Amino acid sequence: MSCMVEKRNNNPQFAEVLENGAEAEENPNSISNFRISDPLREALKAKGIESLFPIQATTFDTILDGCDLVGRARTGQGKTLAFILPILESLTNGPATATRKTGYGRAPSVLVLLPTRELALQVFADFEFYGGALGLSSCCLYGSSPYAPQQSKLKRGVDIIVGAPGRIKDLIQKGNIDLASLQFRVLDEVDEMLRIGFVEDVEFILGKVEDQRQVQTLLFSATLPDWVKHIAAKFLKPDKRTIDIVGNERMKASTSVRHLIIPCSTSARSHLIPDIIRCYNSGGRTIVFTETKDYASELAALLPGARPLHGDIQQAQREVTLSGFRLGQFLTLVATNVAARGLDIDVALVIQCEPPRDVEDYIHRSGRTGRAGNSGVAVMFYDPKKSNISKIEKESGVKFEHVAAPQPADVAKIVGIEAAEEIAAISNSVIPAFIAAAENLMNTADLSAVELLAKALAKASGYTEMKRRSLLTSMENYVTLHLVSGGPVYSPSFVYSSLKRFLPEVIVESIKGLTLTAEGGAVFDVCAEDVETFLAGVKNEYDIRLEIVEALPRLQERDKSRGGRYGTNGSGRSSGFSDRRGGGVRFSGGRGIFSDRQSEYKFGRGNVRKW
């Protein structure tokens, strides 16, 4: 195939698409500006697509005119249609039309390799929809499913094969797939194939094409590690094109996503996640990512209406789960990395239960939201004593917003508004049945009508008491204290020994989440009922001061490069939270804006009690 790139729309067969010249001038990426035939244009419009994304527009002519391609784009920017559209046009109206096999038992013209079954099914669905509009047939091949139906479909003949490397390799070895007539091969999410361990399978499959010159190869990847470059050099033609719309930009994660981090202990996650969803998601879908399959199942069981998705779940059930999530039958999916790549489902909020081991995983997880030009929110929980947040910021280009967990009182305000709307919508026909009880309550309670109604709204919303939430670990009924000494605090042991001077050892040992601050102090959580004991005990200490935290100070991060517990960043300054003293931490999203001042532990008139 030649790699000479023609000008757009110079083929008379596509001349009619230029009739709408005004639209073409207004939007250079309008589908009317590209050599897209009527059936395919109608299929795009049926999906609400009037113009191409940058990666699609940039690569369309290159692919349609026969060039091998290495394409790089941020996640969520439309890489799938970037190869589907020109391949389909080439097979039906372009250079590949003359050599495409037809009839019963035909060998495939297109082979698409993807790292996971879920991603393969999604790309297959797109090929089936758009290819079906042009009379082309597709099949999807992946493991954990019976061989017989797949082998039967291959025997009848297909135009396009989409699948995961493991099953495709097996079927090649069994003699069910003949690549002699292959015209296109596509490798999507190649860096993820490397990470999962498909190196040998991919190279085996690519090596089954004897004459590399007869096939056009397209390689798409969010990142370009050495193995990806090796594959491109070995299996793509020397005159291949490279199109990179990421370039050397520092920001690799999605630019349309707010990236928030919240300190949170493991035990507090299941209580905090529903509140995060209420505050940062206005009724859309949420994906919660965990590091292990067991924890995904455990957490899904604790979250209202959630479903788990991971590799230990039977394939048929995984497909049912994804279908239900896509259709909005439930709105919270708890998943491992099996769902982190390429799933084209509109998600408003991503929650990561802890920082991932690999920075690329953070990029792809957070990339499940803010897709296709939409905005989104990505929230990550972390433990300041164990996490190196500055490393993720440096390598992903993300600048995290450090926020504290929304307080139960703040969440209750949102819930109260919803409950009030629901009560107002109740039929007036219920009033006679309850009016006597209401009048009796009004006459016997020592509260105003508004106060009684507020309690009724609280009960309707599931609140019978108002708890506090720690700013350090997000644990309920805990309060964060800040210890300041006459000199810098260099180690946690100093804090413990200082507290034991005026408190019983059993109380000191009960503190949670002890973390050093960047300015030489320390913060830790105590049970709400023990706060007075701590504050009273420190009264007579001349060189130690305790205060209830209104907003977290900057915290020291773990310095993994030095092997120490805490350290500084490369500039010599301590890493961690920005200094918010003197101002409340604000929460925006959902239906309200919150300040952690509203839920502080107050004594008398002061916002913070110091001793």
Coordinates of C-alpha atoms in Angstrom, one line a residue:
M1 CA 0.0 0.0 0.0
S2 CA 1.2 3.5 -0.8
C3 CA 1.8 6.1 1.9
M4 CA 1.1 9.1 -0.3
V5 CA -1.4 11.3 1.4
E6 CA -4.0 12.9 -0.8
K7 CA -5.9 16.1 -0.2
R8 CA -9.3 15.6 1.5
N9 CA -12.3 15.1 -0.7
N10 CA -10.4 15.0 -4.1
N11 CA -12.1 11.7 -5.0
P12 CA -15.2 12.4 -7.1
Q13 CA -17.0 9.5 -5.3
F14 CA -17.1 11.7 -2.2
A15 CA -17.7 15.1 -3.9
E16 CA -21.2 15.2 -2.7
V17 CA -20.1 15.7 0.9
L18 CA -18.8 19.1 0.1
E19 CA -22.3 20.4 -0.8
N20 CA -22.7 21.9 2.6
G21 CA -19.8 24.3 2.3
A22 CA -20.9 26.6 5.0
E23 CA -20.7 23.8 7.6
A24 CA -17.3 22.8 6.3
E25 CA -16.0 26.4 6.8
E26 CA -17.4 26.7 10.3
N27 CA -16.0 23.5 11.6
P28 CA -12.9 22.0 9.9
N29 CA -13.5 18.7 11.7
S30 CA -17.1 18.3 10.5
I31 CA -17.7 14.9 9.0
S32 CA -18.7 16.6 5.8
N33 CA -15.1 17.5 5.3
F34 CA -13.9 13.9 5.1
R35 CA -14.2 11.1 2.6
I36 CA -17.0 9.4 4.5
S37 CA -19.7 7.8 2.4
D38 CA -23.4 8.4 3.0
P39 CA -24.2 5.1 4.9
L40 CA -21.4 5.7 7.4
R41 CA -22.2 9.4 7.8
E42 CA -25.8 8.5 8.6
A43 CA -24.6 5.9 11.1
L44 CA -22.4 8.6 12.8
K45 CA -25.3 11.1 12.9
A46 CA -27.5 8.4 14.5
K47 CA -25.0 8.4 17.3
G48 CA -25.1 12.2 17.5
I49 CA -21.6 12.6 15.9
E50 CA -21.4 15.6 13.7
S51 CA -17.6 16.2 13.8
L52 CA -14.4 14.3 14.5
F53 CA -12.2 14.5 17.5
P54 CA -8.6 15.8 16.9
I55 CA -7.0 12.3 16.8
Q56 CA -9.7 11.1 14.4
A57 CA -9.4 14.1 12.1
T58 CA -5.6 14.1 12.2
T59 CA -5.3 10.4 11.3
F60 CA -8.2 9.9 8.9
D61 CA -6.5 10.7 5.6
T62 CA -3.3 9.0 6.7
I63 CA -5.0 5.7 7.3
L64 CA -7.4 5.9 4.3
D65 CA -4.4 6.5 2.0
G66 CA -2.6 3.4 3.1
C67 CA 0.0 4.6 5.6
D68 CA 1.2 2.5 8.6
L69 CA 0.6 4.6 11.7
V70 CA 1.7 5.1 15.3
G71 CA -0.9 7.2 17.0
R72 CA -0.7 8.7 20.5
A73 CA -3.5 10.5 22.3
R74 CA -4.7 11.0 25.8
T75 CA -7.2 8.6 27.1
G76 CA -10.8 9.4 26.3
Q77 CA -10.1 11.3 23.1
G78 CA -11.6 8.9 20.6
K79 CA -8.8 6.6 19.4
T80 CA -11.3 3.8 18.6
L81 CA -13.2 5.7 15.8
A82 CA -9.8 7.0 14.6
F83 CA -9.1 3.6 13.1
I84 CA -12.6 2.2 12.6
L85 CA -13.8 5.0 10.2
P86 CA -11.0 5.0 7.7
I87 CA -10.7 1.2 7.7
L88 CA -14.3 0.7 6.9
E89 CA -14.2 3.3 4.1
S90 CA -11.1 1.7 2.7
L91 CA -12.7 -1.7 2.7
T92 CA -15.9 -0.6 1.0
N93 CA -15.0 2.5 -1.1
G94 CA -11.2 2.9 -1.0
P95 CA -7.9 1.2 -1.7
A96 CA -8.7 -2.1 0.0
T97 CA -12.0 -2.7 -1.9
A98 CA -10.5 -4.5 -4.9
T99 CA -8.6 -7.1 -2.8
R100 CA -11.2 -7.7 0.0
K101 CA -12.4 -11.3 0.1
T102 CA -16.1 -12.0 0.0
G103 CA -18.3 -15.0 0.2
Y104 CA -18.8 -18.0 2.5
G105 CA -15.6 -19.0 4.4
R106 CA -13.7 -15.8 3.5
A107 CA -10.6 -15.0 5.5
P108 CA -10.7 -11.8 7.6
S109 CA -9.5 -8.5 6.1
V110 CA -9.1 -6.8 9.5
L111 CA -7.5 -8.0 12.8
V112 CA -7.8 -5.8 15.9
L113 CA -5.9 -6.7 19.1
L114 CA -6.9 -5.3 22.5
P115 CA -5.6 -6.0 26.0
T116 CA -8.9 -7.0 27.7
R117 CA -12.2 -8.7 27.0
E118 CA -14.2 -5.7 28.0
L119 CA -12.4 -3.4 25.7
A120 CA -12.6 -6.0 22.9
L121 CA -16.4 -6.2 23.3
Q122 CA -16.7 -2.5 23.2
V123 CA -14.6 -2.1 20.0
F124 CA -16.5 -5.0 18.5
A125 CA -19.8 -3.3 19.2
D126 CA -18.6 -0.2 17.3
F127 CA -17.3 -2.3 14.4
E128 CA -20.6 -4.2 14.3
F129 CA -22.7 -1.0 14.3
Y130 CA -20.7 1.0 11.8
G131 CA -19.5 -1.9 9.7
G132 CA -23.0 -3.3 9.7
A133 CA -24.2 -0.1 8.0
L134 CA -21.8 -1.0 5.1
G135 CA -22.6 -4.7 5.0
L136 CA -19.5 -5.9 6.8
S137 CA -19.5 -8.7 9.4
S138 CA -17.4 -8.8 12.6
C139 CA -16.7 -11.3 15.4
C140 CA -15.2 -10.9 18.9
L141 CA -12.8 -13.5 20.2
Y142 CA -11.7 -13.7 23.9
G143 CA -11.0 -16.2 26.6
S144 CA -13.3 -17.6 29.3
S145 CA -15.9 -18.3 26.6
P146 CA -16.6 -21.5 24.6
Y147 CA -14.5 -22.1 21.5
A148 CA -17.3 -23.7 19.4
P149 CA -19.4 -20.6 18.6
Q150 CA -16.3 -18.6 17.8
Q151 CA -14.9 -21.4 15.5
S152 CA -18.3 -21.7 13.8
K153 CA -18.5 -18.0 13.0
L154 CA -14.9 -18.0 11.7
K155 CA -15.7 -21.0 9.5
R156 CA -18.6 -19.1 7.9
G157 CA -16.3 -16.2 7.2
V158 CA -16.0 -12.7 8.7
D159 CA -14.5 -9.4 7.5
I160 CA -13.3 -8.2 10.9
I161 CA -11.9 -10.0 13.9
V162 CA -11.7 -8.1 17.2
G163 CA -10.2 -9.8 20.2
A164 CA -7.7 -10.4 23.0
P165 CA -4.2 -11.8 22.1
G166 CA -4.5 -15.0 24.1
R167 CA -7.6 -16.4 22.4
I168 CA -6.6 -15.2 18.9
K169 CA -3.2 -17.0 19.3
D170 CA -5.0 -20.2 20.3
L171 CA -7.3 -20.1 17.3
I172 CA -4.4 -19.4 14.9
Q173 CA -2.6 -22.4 16.3
K174 CA -5.8 -24.5 15.9
G175 CA -6.0 -23.5 12.3
N176 CA -9.2 -21.5 12.6
I177 CA -7.8 -18.1 11.6
D178 CA -6.1 -17.6 8.2
L179 CA -4.2 -14.3 8.0
A180 CA -3.2 -14.8 4.3
S181 CA -5.8 -12.2 3.1
L182 CA -5.3 -9.8 6.0
Q183 CA -5.3 -6.1 4.9
F184 CA -5.4 -4.3 8.2
R185 CA -4.1 -5.1 11.7
V186 CA -4.7 -2.8 14.6
L187 CA -3.0 -2.8 18.0
D188 CA -4.9 -0.7 20.5
E189 CA -3.8 0.2 24.0
V190 CA -0.4 -1.4 23.2
D191 CA 1.3 -0.2 26.4
E192 CA -1.4 -2.0 28.4
M193 CA -0.7 -5.2 26.5
L194 CA 2.9 -4.9 27.6
R195 CA 1.9 -4.3 31.2
I196 CA -0.5 -7.3 31.3
G197 CA 2.2 -9.6 29.8
F198 CA 1.0 -10.2 26.2
V199 CA 4.4 -9.6 24.6
E200 CA 5.0 -13.1 23.3
D201 CA 1.4 -13.5 22.1
V202 CA 1.4 -10.2 20.2
E203 CA 4.7 -10.9 18.5
F204 CA 3.5 -14.4 17.6
I205 CA 0.4 -13.0 16.0
L206 CA 2.1 -10.2 14.1
G207 CA 4.7 -12.7 12.9
K208 CA 2.1 -14.9 11.2
V209 CA 1.8 -12.3 8.3
E210 CA 4.6 -13.5 6.0
D211 CA 4.7 -10.4 3.8
Q212 CA 4.6 -7.3 6.0
R213 CA 4.2 -5.2 2.9
Q214 CA 0.8 -6.6 2.1
V215 CA -0.8 -5.4 5.3
Q216 CA -1.4 -1.9 6.8
T217 CA -0.5 -1.8 10.5
L218 CA -2.0 0.8 12.9
L219 CA -0.6 1.1 16.5
F220 CA -2.4 3.2 19.1
S221 CA -1.0 3.8 22.6
A222 CA -1.4 6.4 25.3
T223 CA 2.3 6.0 26.1
L224 CA 5.3 4.8 24.1
P225 CA 7.6 2.6 26.2
D226 CA 10.6 0.8 24.7
W227 CA 8.7 -2.4 23.7
V228 CA 6.0 -0.3 21.8
K229 CA 8.8 1.4 19.9
H230 CA 10.4 -2.0 19.2
I231 CA 7.1 -3.4 17.8
A232 CA 6.7 -0.3 15.6
A233 CA 10.2 -0.7 14.2
K234 CA 9.9 -4.4 13.6
F235 CA 6.4 -4.8 12.2
L236 CA 5.5 -1.4 10.7
K237 CA 6.8 -0.1 7.3
P238 CA 9.8 2.2 7.3
D239 CA 7.7 5.1 5.9
K240 CA 5.2 4.8 8.8
R241 CA 3.7 8.0 10.1
T242 CA 3.7 9.1 13.7
I243 CA 0.9 11.3 14.9
D244 CA 1.2 12.5 18.5
I245 CA -1.4 14.9 19.9
V246 CA 0.2 14.6 23.4
G247 CA 3.7 15.6 22.4
N248 CA 6.1 16.7 25.1
E249 CA 3.3 18.3 27.2
R250 CA 3.8 17.7 30.9
M251 CA 0.2 17.1 31.5
K252 CA -0.7 13.5 30.5
A253 CA -3.9 13.1 32.4
S254 CA -7.1 14.5 31.1
T255 CA -7.3 18.3 31.3
S256 CA -11.1 18.3 31.7
V257 CA -10.9 16.5 35.1
R258 CA -10.6 18.0 38.6
H259 CA -8.1 15.9 40.5
L260 CA -8.8 15.8 44.3
I261 CA -7.0 13.9 47.1
I262 CA -8.5 13.2 50.5
P263 CA -6.7 11.7 53.5
C264 CA -8.7 8.6 54.5
S265 CA -8.0 5.4 56.5
T266 CA -9.0 2.0 55.1
S267 CA -11.8 1.6 57.7
A268 CA -13.4 4.9 56.8
R269 CA -13.8 4.3 53.1
S270 CA -17.1 2.6 53.0
H271 CA -18.7 5.3 55.1
L272 CA -17.0 8.1 53.2
I273 CA -17.7 7.0 49.6
P274 CA -21.5 7.6 49.7
D275 CA -20.9 11.1 50.9
I276 CA -18.3 11.8 48.2
I277 CA -20.8 10.6 45.6
R278 CA -23.4 12.9 47.0
C279 CA -21.1 15.9 47.1
Y280 CA -19.3 15.5 43.7
N281 CA -21.8 13.6 41.5
S282 CA -25.2 15.0 40.5
G283 CA -26.9 11.7 39.7
G284 CA -24.3 10.4 37.2
R285 CA -22.3 7.2 37.2
T286 CA -19.4 6.5 39.5
I287 CA -16.5 4.1 39.2
V288 CA -14.7 3.1 42.4
F289 CA -11.2 1.6 41.9
T290 CA -9.6 -0.9 44.3
E291 CA -6.2 -2.6 44.2
T292 CA -7.5 -6.1 44.9
K293 CA -10.4 -8.3 43.6
D294 CA -11.4 -9.3 47.2
Y295 CA -11.6 -5.8 48.3
A296 CA -13.7 -4.8 45.2
S297 CA -16.3 -7.5 46.2
E298 CA -16.2 -6.5 49.8
L299 CA -16.6 -2.8 49.2
A300 CA -19.4 -3.3 46.6
A301 CA -21.3 -5.3 49.2
L302 CA -21.1 -2.3 51.6
L303 CA -22.1 0.4 49.2
P304 CA -25.8 0.9 48.4
G305 CA -26.7 -0.3 44.9
A306 CA -23.1 -1.0 43.8
R307 CA -21.8 -3.9 41.7
P308 CA -18.3 -5.4 41.6
L309 CA -16.2 -6.0 38.4
H310 CA -13.0 -7.9 38.4
G311 CA -11.2 -10.9 36.9
D312 CA -12.6 -13.6 39.3
I313 CA -16.2 -12.9 38.2
Q314 CA -17.5 -15.1 35.4
Q315 CA -17.3 -13.5 32.0
A316 CA -21.1 -13.8 31.4
Q317 CA -21.8 -12.0 34.6
R318 CA -19.2 -9.3 33.8
E319 CA -20.9 -8.6 30.6
V320 CA -24.3 -8.3 32.3
T321 CA -22.7 -6.0 34.9
L322 CA -21.2 -3.7 32.3
S323 CA -24.4 -3.6 30.3
G324 CA -26.4 -2.7 33.4
F325 CA -23.9 0.0 34.3
R326 CA -24.0 1.4 30.8
L327 CA -27.8 1.4 30.8
G328 CA -28.0 3.2 34.1
Q329 CA -29.6 0.2 35.9
F330 CA -27.2 0.9 38.8
L331 CA -24.8 3.9 39.1
T332 CA -21.8 2.7 41.2
L333 CA -19.3 0.2 39.8
V334 CA -16.5 -1.1 42.1
A335 CA -13.7 -2.4 39.9
T336 CA -10.0 -3.4 39.6
N337 CA -7.9 -2.4 36.7
V338 CA -10.0 -4.6 34.4
A339 CA -12.2 -1.6 33.9
A340 CA -9.5 1.1 33.8
R341 CA -8.8 1.2 30.1
G342 CA -10.9 2.2 27.2
L343 CA -14.4 1.6 28.5
D344 CA -16.5 4.2 26.7
I345 CA -19.1 4.7 29.4
D346 CA -20.1 8.2 30.5
V347 CA -18.8 8.5 34.1
A348 CA -19.2 11.7 36.2
L349 CA -17.0 10.6 39.1
V350 CA -14.0 8.3 39.6
I351 CA -12.9 7.3 43.2
Q352 CA -9.6 5.6 43.8
C353 CA -9.4 4.0 47.2
E354 CA -5.6 4.4 47.3
P355 CA -2.8 5.7 45.1
P356 CA -2.1 3.0 42.4
R357 CA 1.3 1.3 42.2
D358 CA 1.9 2.7 38.7
V359 CA 1.4 6.4 37.7
E360 CA 0.1 5.3 34.3
D361 CA -2.7 3.5 36.2
Y362 CA -3.7 6.8 37.8
I363 CA -3.8 8.4 34.4
H364 CA -6.0 5.7 32.9
R365 CA -8.3 5.4 36.0
S366 CA -8.9 9.1 36.2
G367 CA -9.4 9.1 32.4
R368 CA -12.7 7.2 32.8
T369 CA -14.3 10.6 33.5
G370 CA -14.0 13.8 31.6
R371 CA -14.3 11.9 28.3
A372 CA -15.4 13.2 24.9
G373 CA -15.1 16.8 25.9
N374 CA -17.2 16.4 29.1
S375 CA -15.9 17.5 32.5
G376 CA -15.4 15.2 35.5
V377 CA -14.1 14.7 39.0
A378 CA -11.4 12.2 40.1
V379 CA -11.0 11.7 43.9
M380 CA -8.2 9.7 45.4
F381 CA -7.9 8.6 49.0
Y382 CA -4.4 8.4 50.5
D383 CA -2.5 7.8 53.7
P384 CA 0.0 10.7 54.2
K385 CA 2.4 8.3 56.0
K386 CA 2.6 5.8 53.1
S387 CA 1.9 7.8 49.9
N388 CA 4.3 9.8 47.7
I389 CA 1.8 12.2 46.1
S390 CA 4.4 14.5 44.6
K391 CA 5.7 11.5 42.5
I392 CA 2.2 11.1 40.9
E393 CA 2.0 14.9 40.3
K394 CA 5.4 15.0 38.7
E395 CA 5.0 12.1 36.4
S396 CA 1.3 12.6 35.4
G397 CA 1.4 16.4 35.2
V398 CA -1.6 16.5 37.6
K399 CA -1.9 19.3 40.2
F400 CA -4.0 17.8 43.0
E401 CA -6.5 19.8 45.0
H402 CA -5.9 18.9 48.7
V403 CA -9.3 18.8 50.4
A404 CA -10.7 17.3 53.5
A405 CA -13.6 14.8 53.6
P406 CA -17.0 16.4 53.5
Q407 CA -18.4 16.5 57.0
P408 CA -21.7 14.7 57.8
A409 CA -23.4 18.0 58.6
D410 CA -22.5 19.3 55.1
V411 CA -23.8 16.2 53.5
A412 CA -27.0 16.4 55.6
K413 CA -27.7 19.8 54.1
I414 CA -27.8 18.3 50.6
V415 CA -29.9 15.3 51.8
G416 CA -32.2 17.7 53.6
I417 CA -32.9 19.6 50.4
E418 CA -33.7 16.4 48.6
A419 CA -36.0 15.2 51.4
A420 CA -37.8 18.5 51.4
E421 CA -38.5 18.2 47.7
E422 CA -39.8 14.7 48.1
I423 CA -42.0 15.7 51.0
A424 CA -43.4 18.6 49.0
A425 CA -44.3 16.2 46.2
I426 CA -46.3 13.9 48.5
S427 CA -50.1 13.9 47.8
N428 CA -52.2 16.1 50.2
S429 CA -54.4 13.0 50.6
V430 CA -52.1 11.8 53.4
I431 CA -52.6 14.9 55.6
P432 CA -55.8 13.8 57.3
A433 CA -54.3 10.5 58.5
F434 CA -51.3 12.2 60.1
I435 CA -52.7 15.6 61.2
A436 CA -53.7 14.4 64.7
A437 CA -50.3 13.1 65.4
A438 CA -48.7 16.3 64.1
E439 CA -50.9 18.5 66.3
N440 CA -50.1 16.4 69.3
L441 CA -46.4 16.7 68.6
M442 CA -46.7 20.4 68.3
N443 CA -48.5 20.7 71.6
T444 CA -46.2 18.5 73.6
A445 CA -42.8 19.2 72.2
D446 CA -40.7 22.1 73.5
L447 CA -39.7 23.0 69.9
S448 CA -40.9 25.4 67.2
A449 CA -42.7 24.2 64.2
V450 CA -39.6 24.8 62.0
E451 CA -37.4 22.8 64.5
L452 CA -39.8 19.9 64.5
L453 CA -39.9 19.9 60.7
A454 CA -36.1 19.9 60.7
K455 CA -36.1 16.8 62.9
A456 CA -38.7 15.2 60.6
L457 CA -36.5 15.9 57.6
A458 CA -33.5 14.4 59.4
K459 CA -35.4 11.2 60.2
A460 CA -36.7 11.0 56.6
S461 CA -33.1 11.3 55.5
G462 CA -31.8 8.6 57.8
Y463 CA -30.2 10.9 60.4
T464 CA -30.8 10.4 64.1
E465 CA -27.6 12.1 65.3
M466 CA -24.9 14.3 63.8
K467 CA -21.5 12.8 63.9
R468 CA -18.1 14.4 63.3
R469 CA -15.5 13.3 60.8
S470 CA -11.8 13.5 61.2
L471 CA -9.9 15.8 58.8
L472 CA -6.9 13.5 58.9
T473 CA -8.3 10.0 58.4
S474 CA -11.9 10.7 57.6
M475 CA -13.0 8.5 60.4
E476 CA -16.4 9.3 62.0
N477 CA -16.5 10.4 65.7
Y478 CA -12.8 11.3 65.6
V479 CA -11.3 14.8 66.0
T480 CA -7.9 15.9 64.6
L481 CA -5.5 17.5 67.0
H482 CA -2.4 19.5 66.2
L483 CA 0.6 19.3 68.5
V484 CA 3.1 22.1 68.5
S485 CA 6.3 21.9 70.6
G486 CA 8.9 24.5 71.6
G487 CA 11.1 23.1 68.8
P488 CA 10.7 21.0 65.7
V489 CA 9.2 17.6 66.0
Y490 CA 11.5 15.2 64.2
S491 CA 9.9 11.8 64.9
P492 CA 6.6 10.2 66.0
S493 CA 8.3 8.8 69.0
F494 CA 8.7 12.3 70.4
V495 CA 5.0 12.9 70.2
Y496 CA 4.2 9.7 72.0
S497 CA 6.7 10.3 74.8
S498 CA 5.5 13.9 75.2
L499 CA 1.8 12.9 75.5
K500 CA 2.7 10.2 78.0
R501 CA 4.0 12.9 80.3
F502 CA 0.5 14.0 81.2
L503 CA -1.8 11.2 79.9
P504 CA -2.3 7.6 80.7
E505 CA -0.5 5.3 78.3
V506 CA -3.7 3.5 77.2
I507 CA -5.2 6.8 76.0
V508 CA -2.0 7.8 74.2
E509 CA -1.8 4.5 72.4
S510 CA -5.4 5.0 71.1
I511 CA -4.5 7.9 68.9
K512 CA -4.8 7.4 65.1
G513 CA -3.0 8.5 62.0
L514 CA -0.1 10.3 63.7
T515 CA 1.7 12.3 60.9
L516 CA 4.4 15.0 61.1
T517 CA 3.7 18.4 59.6
A518 CA 5.9 20.3 57.2
E519 CA 6.4 23.1 59.7
G520 CA 7.7 20.9 62.5
G521 CA 4.6 19.8 64.4
A522 CA 2.4 16.8 64.3
V523 CA -1.3 15.9 63.8
F524 CA -3.2 12.9 65.0
D525 CA -6.8 11.8 65.6
V526 CA -8.4 11.1 68.9
C527 CA -11.9 9.7 69.7
A528 CA -14.3 12.6 70.1
E529 CA -15.1 11.6 73.7
D530 CA -11.4 11.9 74.6
V531 CA -10.8 15.4 73.3
E532 CA -11.5 17.1 76.7
T533 CA -9.0 14.7 78.3
F534 CA -6.3 15.6 75.9
L535 CA -6.9 19.4 76.2
A536 CA -7.2 19.4 79.9
G537 CA -4.1 17.3 80.4
V538 CA -1.9 19.6 78.4
K539 CA -2.8 22.7 80.4
N540 CA 0.2 22.6 82.7
E541 CA 2.7 21.7 80.0
Y542 CA 4.8 24.8 79.2
D543 CA 6.5 23.5 76.0
I544 CA 3.6 21.7 74.3
R545 CA 0.4 23.1 72.8
L546 CA -2.6 21.2 71.5
E547 CA -5.2 22.7 69.3
I548 CA -8.2 21.3 67.4
V549 CA -7.5 21.4 63.7
E550 CA -9.7 23.7 61.7
A551 CA -7.9 22.9 58.4
L552 CA -5.0 20.5 57.9
P553 CA -1.6 22.1 57.7
R554 CA 0.9 20.9 55.2
L555 CA 2.0 17.3 55.9
Q556 CA 5.3 15.6 55.4
E557 CA 5.3 12.9 52.7
R558 CA 7.1 9.6 52.9
D559 CA 10.5 10.0 51.3
K560 CA 10.9 6.7 49.5
S561 CA 14.2 7.7 47.8
R562 CA 15.9 8.0 51.2
G563 CA 14.2 5.0 52.7
G564 CA 13.0 7.2 55.6
R565 CA 9.5 7.6 56.9
Y566 CA 9.1 11.3 56.1
G567 CA 11.0 13.6 53.9
T568 CA 11.0 16.6 51.6
N569 CA 10.5 17.1 47.9
G570 CA 13.2 17.9 45.4
S571 CA 13.2 21.6 46.1
G572 CA 14.1 21.0 49.7
R573 CA 10.7 22.0 50.9
S574 CA 8.5 19.5 52.6
S575 CA 5.8 18.0 50.4
G576 CA 2.2 17.5 51.3
F577 CA -0.8 19.8 51.9
S578 CA -0.7 23.4 51.1
D579 CA -1.1 25.6 54.1
R580 CA -4.7 26.5 54.7
R581 CA -4.5 28.0 58.1
G582 CA -6.9 30.9 58.4
G583 CA -9.3 29.6 55.7
G584 CA -11.8 26.8 55.5
V585 CA -11.3 23.9 53.0
R586 CA -14.0 24.2 50.4
F587 CA -15.9 21.4 48.7
S588 CA -17.6 22.1 45.4
G589 CA -19.6 19.7 43.3
G590 CA -23.0 18.1 43.6
R591 CA -25.4 20.6 44.9
G592 CA -23.5 22.5 47.5
I593 CA -20.3 24.2 48.6
F594 CA -19.0 23.1 52.0
S595 CA -16.6 24.5 54.5
D596 CA -15.1 22.3 57.2
R597 CA -15.5 25.2 59.6
Q598 CA -19.2 24.2 60.0
S599 CA -18.3 21.0 61.7
E600 CA -15.4 22.0 63.9
Y601 CA -15.3 20.9 67.5
K602 CA -16.1 24.2 69.3
F603 CA -15.5 25.3 72.8
G604 CA -17.2 28.6 73.9
R605 CA -16.9 31.3 71.3
G606 CA -13.6 30.4 69.7
N607 CA -13.3 28.4 66.5
V608 CA -10.1 26.7 67.8
R609 CA -9.2 26.2 71.4
K610 CA -5.5 26.6 72.2
W611 CA -3.7 25.8 75.4

